[in-house]
Coordinates of C-alpha atoms and ligand atoms in Angstrom, one line a residue:
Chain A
X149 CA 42.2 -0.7 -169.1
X150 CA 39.8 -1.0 -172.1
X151 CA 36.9 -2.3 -170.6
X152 CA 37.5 0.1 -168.3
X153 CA 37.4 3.5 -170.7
X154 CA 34.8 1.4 -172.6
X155 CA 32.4 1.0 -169.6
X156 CA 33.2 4.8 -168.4
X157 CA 32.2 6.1 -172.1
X158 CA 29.0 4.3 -172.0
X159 CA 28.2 5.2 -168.4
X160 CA 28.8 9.2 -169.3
X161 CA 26.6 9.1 -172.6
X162 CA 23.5 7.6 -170.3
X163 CA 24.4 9.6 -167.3
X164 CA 24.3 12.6 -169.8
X165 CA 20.5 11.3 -170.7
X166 CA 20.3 10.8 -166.8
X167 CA 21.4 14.6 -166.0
X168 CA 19.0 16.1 -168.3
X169 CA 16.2 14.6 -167.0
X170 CA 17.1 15.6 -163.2
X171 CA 17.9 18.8 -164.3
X172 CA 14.4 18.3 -165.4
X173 CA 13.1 17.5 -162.2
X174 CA 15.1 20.1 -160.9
X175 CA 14.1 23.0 -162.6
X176 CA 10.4 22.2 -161.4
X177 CA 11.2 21.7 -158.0
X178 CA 13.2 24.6 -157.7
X179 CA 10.5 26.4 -158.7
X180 CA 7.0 24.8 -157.1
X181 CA 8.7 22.2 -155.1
X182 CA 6.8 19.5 -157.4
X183 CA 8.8 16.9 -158.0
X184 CA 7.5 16.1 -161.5
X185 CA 7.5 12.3 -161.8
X186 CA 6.2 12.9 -165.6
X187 CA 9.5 14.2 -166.8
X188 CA 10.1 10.7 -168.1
X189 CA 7.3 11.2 -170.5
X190 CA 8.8 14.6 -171.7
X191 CA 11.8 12.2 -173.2
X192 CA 9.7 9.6 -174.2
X193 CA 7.5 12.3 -175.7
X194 CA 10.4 13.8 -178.0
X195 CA 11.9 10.7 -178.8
X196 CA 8.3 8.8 -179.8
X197 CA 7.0 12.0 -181.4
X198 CA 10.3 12.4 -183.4
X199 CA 10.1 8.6 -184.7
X200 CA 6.7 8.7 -186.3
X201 CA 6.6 11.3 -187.6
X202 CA 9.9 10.5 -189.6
X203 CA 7.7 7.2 -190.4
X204 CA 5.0 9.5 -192.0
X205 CA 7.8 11.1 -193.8
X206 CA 8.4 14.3 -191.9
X207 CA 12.6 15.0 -192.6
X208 CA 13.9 14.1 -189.3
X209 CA 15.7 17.2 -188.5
X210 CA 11.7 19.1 -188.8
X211 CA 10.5 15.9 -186.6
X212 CA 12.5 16.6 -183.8
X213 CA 11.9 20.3 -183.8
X214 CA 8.1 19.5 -183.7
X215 CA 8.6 17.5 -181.3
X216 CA 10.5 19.5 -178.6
X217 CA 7.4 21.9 -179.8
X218 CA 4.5 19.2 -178.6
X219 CA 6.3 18.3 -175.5
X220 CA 7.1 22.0 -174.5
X221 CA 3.0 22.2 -175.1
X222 CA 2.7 19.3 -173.0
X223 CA 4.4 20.6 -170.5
X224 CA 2.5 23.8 -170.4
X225 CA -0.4 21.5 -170.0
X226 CA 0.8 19.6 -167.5
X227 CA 1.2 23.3 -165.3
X228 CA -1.9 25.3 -166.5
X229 CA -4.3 22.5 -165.9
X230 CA -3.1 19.9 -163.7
X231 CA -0.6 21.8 -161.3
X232 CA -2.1 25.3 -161.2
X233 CA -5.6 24.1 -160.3
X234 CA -4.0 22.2 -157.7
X235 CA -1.6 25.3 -155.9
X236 CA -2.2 25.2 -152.0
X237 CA -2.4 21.0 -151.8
X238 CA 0.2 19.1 -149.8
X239 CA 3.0 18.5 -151.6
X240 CA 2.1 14.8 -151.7
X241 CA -1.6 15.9 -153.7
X242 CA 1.0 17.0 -156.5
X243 CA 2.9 14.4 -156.8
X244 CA 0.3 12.0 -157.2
X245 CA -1.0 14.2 -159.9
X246 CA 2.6 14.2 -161.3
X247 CA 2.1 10.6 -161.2
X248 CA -1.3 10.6 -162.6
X249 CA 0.0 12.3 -165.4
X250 CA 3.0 10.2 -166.2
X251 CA 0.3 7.4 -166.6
X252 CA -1.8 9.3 -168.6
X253 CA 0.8 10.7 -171.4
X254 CA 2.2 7.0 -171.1
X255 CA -1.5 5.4 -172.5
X256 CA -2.1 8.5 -174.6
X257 CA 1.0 7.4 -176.0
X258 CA 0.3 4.1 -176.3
X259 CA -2.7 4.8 -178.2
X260 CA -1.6 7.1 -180.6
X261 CA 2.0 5.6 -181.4
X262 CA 2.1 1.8 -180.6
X263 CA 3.7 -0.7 -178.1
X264 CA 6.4 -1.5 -180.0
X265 CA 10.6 -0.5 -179.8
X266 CA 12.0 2.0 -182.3
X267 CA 15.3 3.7 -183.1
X268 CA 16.1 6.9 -185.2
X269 CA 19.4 6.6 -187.4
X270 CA 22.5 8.2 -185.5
X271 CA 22.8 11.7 -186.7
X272 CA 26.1 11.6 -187.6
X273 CA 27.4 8.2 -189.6
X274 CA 30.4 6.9 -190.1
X275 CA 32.2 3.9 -187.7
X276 CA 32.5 3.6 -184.1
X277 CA 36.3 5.8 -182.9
X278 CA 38.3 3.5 -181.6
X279 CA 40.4 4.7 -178.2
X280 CA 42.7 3.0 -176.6
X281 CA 40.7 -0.3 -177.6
X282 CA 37.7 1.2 -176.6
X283 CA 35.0 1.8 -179.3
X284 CA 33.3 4.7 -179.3
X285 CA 29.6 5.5 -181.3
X286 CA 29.5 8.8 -183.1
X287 CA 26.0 9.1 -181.3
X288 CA 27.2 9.3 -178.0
X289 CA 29.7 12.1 -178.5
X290 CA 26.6 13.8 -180.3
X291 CA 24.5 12.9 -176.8
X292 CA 27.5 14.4 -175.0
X293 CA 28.1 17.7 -176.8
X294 CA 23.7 18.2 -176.8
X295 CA 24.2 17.9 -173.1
X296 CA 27.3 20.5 -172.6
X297 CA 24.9 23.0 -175.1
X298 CA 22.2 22.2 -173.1
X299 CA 23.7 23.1 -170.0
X300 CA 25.6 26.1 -171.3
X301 CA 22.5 27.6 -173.1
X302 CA 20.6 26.9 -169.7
X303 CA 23.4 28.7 -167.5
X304 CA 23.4 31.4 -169.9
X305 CA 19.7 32.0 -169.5
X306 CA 19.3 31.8 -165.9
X307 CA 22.7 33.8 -164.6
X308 CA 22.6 36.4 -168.1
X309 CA 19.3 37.1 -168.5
X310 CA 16.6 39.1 -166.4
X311 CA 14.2 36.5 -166.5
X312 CA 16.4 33.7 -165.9
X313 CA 16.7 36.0 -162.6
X314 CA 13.0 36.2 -162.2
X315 CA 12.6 32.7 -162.2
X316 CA 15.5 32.1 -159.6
X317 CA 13.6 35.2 -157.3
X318 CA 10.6 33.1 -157.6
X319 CA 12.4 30.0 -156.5
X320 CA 14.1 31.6 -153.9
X321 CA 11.1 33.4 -152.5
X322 CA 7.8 33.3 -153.9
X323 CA 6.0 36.3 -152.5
X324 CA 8.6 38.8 -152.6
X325 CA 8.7 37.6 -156.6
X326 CA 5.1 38.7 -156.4
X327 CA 6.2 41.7 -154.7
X328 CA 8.0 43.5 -157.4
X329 CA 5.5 42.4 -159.9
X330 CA 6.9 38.9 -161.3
X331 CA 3.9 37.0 -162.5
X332 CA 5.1 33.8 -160.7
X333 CA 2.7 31.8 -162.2
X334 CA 4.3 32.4 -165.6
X335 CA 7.4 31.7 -164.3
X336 CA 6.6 28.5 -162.9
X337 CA 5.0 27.7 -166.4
X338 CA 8.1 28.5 -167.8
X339 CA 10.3 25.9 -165.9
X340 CA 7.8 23.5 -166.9
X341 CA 8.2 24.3 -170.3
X342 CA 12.0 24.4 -170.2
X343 CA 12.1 20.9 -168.3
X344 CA 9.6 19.9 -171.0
X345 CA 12.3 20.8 -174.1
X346 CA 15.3 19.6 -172.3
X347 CA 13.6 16.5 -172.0
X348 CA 12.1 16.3 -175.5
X349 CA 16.1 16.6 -176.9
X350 CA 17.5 14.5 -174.1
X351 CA 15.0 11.7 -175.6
X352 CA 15.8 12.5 -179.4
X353 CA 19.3 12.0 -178.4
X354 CA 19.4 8.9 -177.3
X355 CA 16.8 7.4 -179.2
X356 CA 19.8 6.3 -181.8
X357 CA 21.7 4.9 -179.2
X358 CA 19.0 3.2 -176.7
X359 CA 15.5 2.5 -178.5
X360 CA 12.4 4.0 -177.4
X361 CA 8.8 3.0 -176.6
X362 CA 6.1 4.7 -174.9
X363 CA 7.3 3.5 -171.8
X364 CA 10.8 4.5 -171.6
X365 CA 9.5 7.5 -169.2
X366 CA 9.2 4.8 -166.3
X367 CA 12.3 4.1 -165.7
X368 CA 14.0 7.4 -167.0
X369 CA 12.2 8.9 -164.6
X370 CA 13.7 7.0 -161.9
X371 CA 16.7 7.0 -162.8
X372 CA 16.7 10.9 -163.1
X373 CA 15.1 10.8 -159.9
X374 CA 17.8 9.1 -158.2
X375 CA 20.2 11.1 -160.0
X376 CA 18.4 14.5 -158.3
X377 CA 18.3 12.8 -155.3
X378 CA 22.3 11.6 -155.4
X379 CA 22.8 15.3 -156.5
X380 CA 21.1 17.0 -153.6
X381 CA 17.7 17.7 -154.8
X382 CA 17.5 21.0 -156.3
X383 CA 20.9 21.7 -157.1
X384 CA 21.6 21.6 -160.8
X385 CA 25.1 21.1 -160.5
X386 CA 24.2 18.2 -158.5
X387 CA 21.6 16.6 -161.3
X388 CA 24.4 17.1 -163.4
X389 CA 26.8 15.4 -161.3
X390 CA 24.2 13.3 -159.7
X391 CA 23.3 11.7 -163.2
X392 CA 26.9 11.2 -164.7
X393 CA 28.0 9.3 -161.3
X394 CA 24.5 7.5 -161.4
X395 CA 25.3 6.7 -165.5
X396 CA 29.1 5.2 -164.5
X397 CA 27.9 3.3 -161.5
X398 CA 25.4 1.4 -164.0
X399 CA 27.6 0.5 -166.7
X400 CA 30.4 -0.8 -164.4
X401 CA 28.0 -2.2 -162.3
X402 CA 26.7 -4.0 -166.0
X403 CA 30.2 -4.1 -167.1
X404 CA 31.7 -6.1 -163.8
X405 CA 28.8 -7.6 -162.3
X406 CA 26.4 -8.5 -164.4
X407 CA 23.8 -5.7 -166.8
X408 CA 21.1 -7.9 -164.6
X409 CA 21.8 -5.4 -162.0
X410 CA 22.0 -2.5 -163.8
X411 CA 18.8 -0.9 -162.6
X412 CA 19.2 -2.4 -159.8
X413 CA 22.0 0.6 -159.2
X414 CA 19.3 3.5 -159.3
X415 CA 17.5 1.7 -156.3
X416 CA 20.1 1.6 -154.5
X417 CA 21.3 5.2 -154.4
X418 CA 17.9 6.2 -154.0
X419 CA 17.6 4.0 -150.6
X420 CA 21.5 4.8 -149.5
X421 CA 21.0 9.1 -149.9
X422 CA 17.7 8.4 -148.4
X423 CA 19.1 6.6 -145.3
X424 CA 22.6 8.3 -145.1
X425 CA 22.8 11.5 -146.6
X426 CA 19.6 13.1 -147.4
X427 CA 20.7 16.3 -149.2
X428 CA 22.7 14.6 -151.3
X429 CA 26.2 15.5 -152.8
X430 CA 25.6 19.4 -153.3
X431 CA 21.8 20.2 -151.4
X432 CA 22.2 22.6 -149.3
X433 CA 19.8 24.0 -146.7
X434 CA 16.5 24.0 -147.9
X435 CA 16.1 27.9 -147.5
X436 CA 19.3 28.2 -149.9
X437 CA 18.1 26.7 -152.9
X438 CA 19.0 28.0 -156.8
Chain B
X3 CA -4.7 57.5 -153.5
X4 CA -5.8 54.7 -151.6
X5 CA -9.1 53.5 -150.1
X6 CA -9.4 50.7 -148.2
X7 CA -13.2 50.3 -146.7
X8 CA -14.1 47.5 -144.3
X9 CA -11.7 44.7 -145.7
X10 CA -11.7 41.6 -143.7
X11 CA -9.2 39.2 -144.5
X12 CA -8.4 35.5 -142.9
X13 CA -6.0 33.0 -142.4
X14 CA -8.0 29.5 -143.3
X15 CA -10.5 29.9 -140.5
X16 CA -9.2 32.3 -138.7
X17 CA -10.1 35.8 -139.4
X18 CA -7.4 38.5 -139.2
X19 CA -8.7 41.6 -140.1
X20 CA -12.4 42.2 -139.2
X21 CA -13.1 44.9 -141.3
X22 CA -10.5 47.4 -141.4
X23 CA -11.2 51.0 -143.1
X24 CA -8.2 53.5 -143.9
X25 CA -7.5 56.6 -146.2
X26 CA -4.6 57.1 -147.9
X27 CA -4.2 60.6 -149.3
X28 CA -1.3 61.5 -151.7
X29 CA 1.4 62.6 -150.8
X30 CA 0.9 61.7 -147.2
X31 CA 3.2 59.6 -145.1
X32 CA 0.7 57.4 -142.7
X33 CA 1.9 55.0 -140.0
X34 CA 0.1 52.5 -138.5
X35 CA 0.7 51.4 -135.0
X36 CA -0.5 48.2 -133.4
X37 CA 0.7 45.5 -130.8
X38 CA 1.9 42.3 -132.5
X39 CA -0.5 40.1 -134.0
X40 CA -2.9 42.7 -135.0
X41 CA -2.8 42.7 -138.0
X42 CA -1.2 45.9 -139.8
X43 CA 0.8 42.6 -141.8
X44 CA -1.9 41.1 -143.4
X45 CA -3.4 44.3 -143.9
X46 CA -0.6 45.6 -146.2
X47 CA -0.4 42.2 -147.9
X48 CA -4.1 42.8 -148.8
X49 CA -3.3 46.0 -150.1
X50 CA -0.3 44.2 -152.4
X51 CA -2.6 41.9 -153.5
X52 CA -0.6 38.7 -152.2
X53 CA -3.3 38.3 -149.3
X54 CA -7.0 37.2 -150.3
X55 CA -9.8 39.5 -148.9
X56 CA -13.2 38.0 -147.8
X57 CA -15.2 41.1 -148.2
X58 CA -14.8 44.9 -148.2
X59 CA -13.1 47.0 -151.1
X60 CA -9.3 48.6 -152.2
X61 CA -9.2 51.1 -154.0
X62 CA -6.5 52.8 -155.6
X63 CA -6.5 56.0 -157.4
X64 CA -10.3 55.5 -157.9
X65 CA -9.8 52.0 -159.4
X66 CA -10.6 49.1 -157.8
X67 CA -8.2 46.4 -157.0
X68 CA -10.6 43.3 -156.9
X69 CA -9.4 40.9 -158.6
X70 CA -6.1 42.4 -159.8
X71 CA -3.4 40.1 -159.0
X72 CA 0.0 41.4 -157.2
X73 CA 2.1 41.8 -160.0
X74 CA -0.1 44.0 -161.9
X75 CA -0.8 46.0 -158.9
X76 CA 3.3 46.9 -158.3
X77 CA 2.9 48.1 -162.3
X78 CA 0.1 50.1 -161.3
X79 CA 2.2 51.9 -158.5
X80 CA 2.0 50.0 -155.3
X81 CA 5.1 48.7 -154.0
X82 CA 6.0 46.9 -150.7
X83 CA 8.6 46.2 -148.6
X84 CA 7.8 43.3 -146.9
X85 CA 8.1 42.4 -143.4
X86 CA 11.6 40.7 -142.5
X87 CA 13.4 41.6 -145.5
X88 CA 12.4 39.2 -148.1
X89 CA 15.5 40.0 -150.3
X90 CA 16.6 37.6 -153.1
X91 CA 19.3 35.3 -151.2
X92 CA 20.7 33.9 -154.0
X93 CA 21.1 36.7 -156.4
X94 CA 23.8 39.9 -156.5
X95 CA 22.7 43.0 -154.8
X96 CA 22.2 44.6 -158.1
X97 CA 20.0 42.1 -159.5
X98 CA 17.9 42.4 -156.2
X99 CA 17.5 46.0 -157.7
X100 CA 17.2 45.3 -161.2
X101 CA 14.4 42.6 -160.6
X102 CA 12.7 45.7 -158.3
X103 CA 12.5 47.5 -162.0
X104 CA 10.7 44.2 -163.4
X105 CA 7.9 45.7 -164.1
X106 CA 9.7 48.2 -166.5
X107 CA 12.1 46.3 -168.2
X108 CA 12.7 47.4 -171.1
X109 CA 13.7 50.8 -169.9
X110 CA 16.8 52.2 -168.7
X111 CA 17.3 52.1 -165.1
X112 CA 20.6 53.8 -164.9
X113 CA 19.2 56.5 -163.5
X114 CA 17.2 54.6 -160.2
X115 CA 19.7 52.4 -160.1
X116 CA 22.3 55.6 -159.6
X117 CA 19.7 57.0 -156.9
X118 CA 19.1 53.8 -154.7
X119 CA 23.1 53.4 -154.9
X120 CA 22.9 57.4 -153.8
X121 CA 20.3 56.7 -151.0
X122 CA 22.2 53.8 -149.9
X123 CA 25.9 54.7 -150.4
X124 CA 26.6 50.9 -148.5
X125 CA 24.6 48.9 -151.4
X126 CA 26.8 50.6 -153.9
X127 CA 29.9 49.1 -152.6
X128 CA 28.5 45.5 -152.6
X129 CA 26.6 45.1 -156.2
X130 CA 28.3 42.5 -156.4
X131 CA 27.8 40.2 -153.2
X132 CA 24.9 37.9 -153.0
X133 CA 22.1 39.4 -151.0
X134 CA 22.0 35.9 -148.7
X135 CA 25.1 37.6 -147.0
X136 CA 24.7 41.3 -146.5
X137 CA 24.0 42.4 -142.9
X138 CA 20.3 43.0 -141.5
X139 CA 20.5 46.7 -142.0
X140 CA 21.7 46.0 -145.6
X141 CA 19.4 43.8 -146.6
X142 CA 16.9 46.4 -145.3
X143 CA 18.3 49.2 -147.3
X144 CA 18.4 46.5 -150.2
X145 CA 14.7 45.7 -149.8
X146 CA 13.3 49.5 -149.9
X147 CA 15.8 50.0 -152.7
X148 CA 14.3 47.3 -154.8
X149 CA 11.0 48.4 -153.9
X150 CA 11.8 51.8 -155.2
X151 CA 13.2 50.6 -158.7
X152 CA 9.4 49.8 -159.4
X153 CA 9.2 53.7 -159.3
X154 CA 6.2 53.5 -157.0
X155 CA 3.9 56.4 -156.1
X156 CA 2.5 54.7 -152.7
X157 CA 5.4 53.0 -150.6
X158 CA 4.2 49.9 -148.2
X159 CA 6.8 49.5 -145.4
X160 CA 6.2 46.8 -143.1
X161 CA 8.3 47.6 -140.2
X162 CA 11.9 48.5 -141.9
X163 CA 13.4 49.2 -138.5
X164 CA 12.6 45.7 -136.9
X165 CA 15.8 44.6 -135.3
X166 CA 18.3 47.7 -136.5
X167 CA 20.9 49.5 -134.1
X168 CA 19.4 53.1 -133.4
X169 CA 21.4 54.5 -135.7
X170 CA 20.3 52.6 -138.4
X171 CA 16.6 53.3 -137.8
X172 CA 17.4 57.1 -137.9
X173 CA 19.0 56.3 -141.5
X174 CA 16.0 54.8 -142.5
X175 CA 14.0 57.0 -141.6
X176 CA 15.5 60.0 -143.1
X177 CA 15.3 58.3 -146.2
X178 CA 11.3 57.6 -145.7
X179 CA 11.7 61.3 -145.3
X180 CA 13.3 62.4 -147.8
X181 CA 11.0 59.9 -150.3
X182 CA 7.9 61.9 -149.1
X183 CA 9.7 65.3 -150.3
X184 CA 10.2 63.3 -153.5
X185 CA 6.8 62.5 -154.3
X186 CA 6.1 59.5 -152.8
X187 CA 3.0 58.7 -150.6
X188 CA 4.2 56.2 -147.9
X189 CA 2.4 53.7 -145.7
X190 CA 4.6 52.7 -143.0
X191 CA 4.2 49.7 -140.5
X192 CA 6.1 50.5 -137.0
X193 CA 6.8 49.3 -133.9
X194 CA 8.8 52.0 -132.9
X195 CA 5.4 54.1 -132.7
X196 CA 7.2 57.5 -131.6
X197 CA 9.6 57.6 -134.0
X198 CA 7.2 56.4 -136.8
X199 CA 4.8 58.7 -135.5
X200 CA 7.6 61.4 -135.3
X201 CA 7.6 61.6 -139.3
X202 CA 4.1 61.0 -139.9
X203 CA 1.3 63.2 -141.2
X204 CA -1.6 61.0 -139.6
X205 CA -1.5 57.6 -138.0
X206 CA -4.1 54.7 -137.8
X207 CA -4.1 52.2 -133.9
X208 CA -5.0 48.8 -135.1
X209 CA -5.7 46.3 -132.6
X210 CA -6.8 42.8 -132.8
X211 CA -7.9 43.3 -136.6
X212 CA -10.0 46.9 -136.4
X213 CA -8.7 50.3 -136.2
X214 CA -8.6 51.3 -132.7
X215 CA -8.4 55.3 -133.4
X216 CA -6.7 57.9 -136.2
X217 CA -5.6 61.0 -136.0
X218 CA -2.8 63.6 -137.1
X219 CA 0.3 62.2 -135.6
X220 CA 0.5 65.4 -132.9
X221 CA -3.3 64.2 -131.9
X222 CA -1.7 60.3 -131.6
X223 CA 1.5 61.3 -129.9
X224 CA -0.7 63.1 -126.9
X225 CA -3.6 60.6 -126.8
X226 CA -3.4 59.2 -123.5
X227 CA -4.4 55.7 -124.6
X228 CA -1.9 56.1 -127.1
X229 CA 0.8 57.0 -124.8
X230 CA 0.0 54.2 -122.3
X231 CA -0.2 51.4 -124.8
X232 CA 2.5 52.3 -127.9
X233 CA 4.6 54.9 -126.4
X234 CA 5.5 53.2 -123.1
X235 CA 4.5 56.6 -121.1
Ligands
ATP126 N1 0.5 32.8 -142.2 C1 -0.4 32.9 -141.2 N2 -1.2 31.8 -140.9 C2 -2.1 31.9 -139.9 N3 -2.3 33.0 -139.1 C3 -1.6 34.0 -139.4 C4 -0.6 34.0 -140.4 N4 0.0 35.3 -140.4 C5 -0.6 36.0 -139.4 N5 -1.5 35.2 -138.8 C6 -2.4 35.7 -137.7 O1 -3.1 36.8 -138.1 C7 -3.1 37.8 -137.1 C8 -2.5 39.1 -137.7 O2 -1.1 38.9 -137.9 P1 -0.2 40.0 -138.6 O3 1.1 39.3 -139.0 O4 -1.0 40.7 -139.7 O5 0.0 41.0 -137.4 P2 1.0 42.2 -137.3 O6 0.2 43.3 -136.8 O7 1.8 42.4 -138.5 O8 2.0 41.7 -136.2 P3 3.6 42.0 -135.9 O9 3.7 43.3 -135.3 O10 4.0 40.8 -135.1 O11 4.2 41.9 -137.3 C9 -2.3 37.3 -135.9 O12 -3.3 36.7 -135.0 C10 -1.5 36.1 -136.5 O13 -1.4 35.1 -135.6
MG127 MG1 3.7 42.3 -139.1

């Protein structure tokens, strides 16, 4: 009963991670169909960004805001002059430009930080709770309260605001967006540079918690990936949903089985939704999508 | 109020429109009639700026739209409604609408809002109700209304009576109608020629990408050509 509310806390803090970076991939699908394989580098972006420039003495809170700032740039980037340019090309062009990209930021990185692990301290102190026998970190109730503000702020922009609306008329139909005068362009830039700061805070998050390097976008991004994919891709509620089951199934899987098979998990939604339920848990028809 | 002087426009190698001229004067209502595939589509797309053209020139209200992308041509006064609806699915009725006024948020669009509602007394009892799940002759009405909240001066309507009971394309008609008395200079795409032509000042025959003939709609309606190929007479 321990190890079991032990494994489920630790599953929900990196499912958390996990959901924010398919709601990444989601709000850039939804809105170009891209599916942006260098969202992993938005996290790694914030996280690395965060951590040196703390080293060169920056106060961390200041860091982290500079470096949701980069990565939203990034981001921007990323659209004006590697997607945009590229509007019209099979789907598949994209995504090996995505791709192309995830390598790029991931040497660029590499360059201009180093090769080695770092950690931020927890942003709260203080001693693990203890539950029931399990022991919980400060940091990951911290990692799970970012993610609910996240998620509220970003339901609060889309359903409240006009230009959340835009950009959901511009996912739901492109040319009537154009039609009543949305610039659709900005408003795909502007899911790339929300999926760009959701990412940047998902990574300074859990950089307490998990380490970072420049190349924790790898396998963030595939585990967000399969989390879209197990959500139905292009449903947020589903990344959400998609990335806490994907988060569980890995701890217990590391908790029960062995942690050798803990990324193993990813793969194997990916290839099970792939083979048995393409749309996932919540996708709907692909004419439907929010 | 709009020009539009040998445009040709294509679909990768295909070319659609092979050089299509047309006046626009304003406060005119103009139809243009054609047989499917024609073109009077991508010529109104050209117009809206969400079509490329390969030569010719637009012009509206003596300025050229070269180069001006859609969205800044619905701030400049042209709005569409596009062929087959093209309402928001997912979003409210009255978002539909508000997004119609995007281009001038920042003001108050009560009073639209309080006129489409008016126009359209069946949109005013769904604000609420996604647009994905109105009926076809809803989400027609919805479509105009949002392409009025732009407060346009020249109306594109790319056949709003396509699959509507009778009674229906008499409602929208009236409205089209009642639009011109308000102002509004409309260019409407029909397939029903005789009732389109029925409201019309002038109309334009476009076949297979050229303009066929024009004339007042009385000179259209007893064209014999006209008669034989649109009117089914
Ligand atoms: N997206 C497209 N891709 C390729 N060709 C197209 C496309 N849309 C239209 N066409 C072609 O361009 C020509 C003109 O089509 P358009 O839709 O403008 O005609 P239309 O007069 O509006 O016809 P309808 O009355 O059926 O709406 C047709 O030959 C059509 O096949
Ligand atoms: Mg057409």
């Amino acid at each position: 009963m321990t190890e079991l509310l032990q494994f489920t806390f630790s599953g929900l803090t990196v499912g958390a991670v996990y959901a924010l970076v398919a709601l990444g991939f989601t709000l850039i699908y939804n809105s170009c169909d891209v599916i942006n394989f260098a969202q992993g580098e938005f996290v790694m972006l914030g996280g690395m960004t965060t951590v040196f420039l703390g080293l060169a003495g920056v106060p961390l809170p200041l860091a982290a805001c500079f470096a949701v700032v980069l990565t939203v740039a990034v981001g921007l980037a990323l659209h004006r002059f590697a997607i945009e340019p590229a509007r019209g090309s099979g789907a598949v062009v994209l995504i090996i430009i995505t791709i192309g990209a995830s390598i790029f930021l991931r040497g660029a990185a590499q360059v201009i930080f180093d090769k080695r692990f770092h950690t931020l301290p927890p942003f709260v102190g203080g001693d693990a709770i203890r539950i029931a026998g399990a022991a919980i970190l400060p940091q990951s109730l911290v990692v799970l309260a970012g993610a609910v503000i996240i998620l509220v702020l970003l339901w609060a922009f889309i359903e409240r605001t006009l230009i959340g609306k835009a950009m959901v008329a511009t996912a739901a139909n492109e040319i009537a967006a154009r039609l009543v005068g949305i610039d659709t362009r900005a408003a795909v830039g502007l899911s790339f540079a929300i999926a760009a700061a959701i990412g940047a805070v998902a990574g300074i998050l859990i950089t307490p918690i998990a380490l970072t390097s420049y190349d924790v976008g790898t396998v963030l991004a595939l585990k967000g990936f399969a989390a879209a994919m197990l959500g139905g891709i292009g449903s947020a509620v589903g990344a959400v949903i998609g990335g806490l089951v994907l988060g569980l199934l890995e701890a217990f899987a590391a908790g029960y089985v062995s942690s050798q098979y803990k990324d193993a998990v990813a793969f194997l939604v990916i290839l099970i939704v792939l083979l048995a339920m393409p749309r996932g848990l919540f996708g709907r028809a692909p004419v439907e999508r929010v | 109020m709009l020009a539009v002087e040998e445009v040709r426009s294509s679909y990768g190698r295909i070319e659609a429109l092979h050089g299509v001229s047309l006046d626009v004067a304003a406060g005119e209502i103009i139809t243009l009639v054609g047989a499917n595939g024609a073109g009077k589509t991508t010529l109104l797309r050209a117009i809206s700026g969400v079509q490329p053209i390969s030569a010719g020139r637009i012009r509206f209200e003596a300025r050229r739209l070269d180069g001006i992308s859609a969205h800044v041509r619905v701030a400049l006064g042209i709005a569409q409604v596009p062929e087959g609806r093209q309402v928001f699915a997912p979003l409210s009725v009255e978002d539909n609408l508000r997004l119609g006024g995007w281009t001038r948020r920042g003001e108050r669009l009560d009073a639209e809002l309080a006129w489409v509602y008016e126009l359209f007394p069946a949109l005013a009892s769904r604000r609420r109700v996604s647009a994905g799940t109105l009926s076809g002759g809803e989400q027609q009405m919805l479509a105009i209304g949002r392409a009025l909240m732009a407060k346009p001066r020249l109306l594109l309507l790319d056949e709003p009576s396509m699959g509507l009971a009778p009674m229906l394309v008499e409602q929208i008609l009236d409205v089209v109608r009642s639009l011109k008395q308000a102002g509004l200079t409309v260019l409407l795409v029909e397939q029903n020629a005789r009732a389109a032509l029925a409201i019309a000042d002038r109309g334009y025959v476009v076949e297979t990408g050229r303009i066929a003939t024009s004339g007042s709609a009385g000179e259209l309606l007893a064209d014999d050509r006209v008669r034989a190929a649109y009117l089914g007479v």
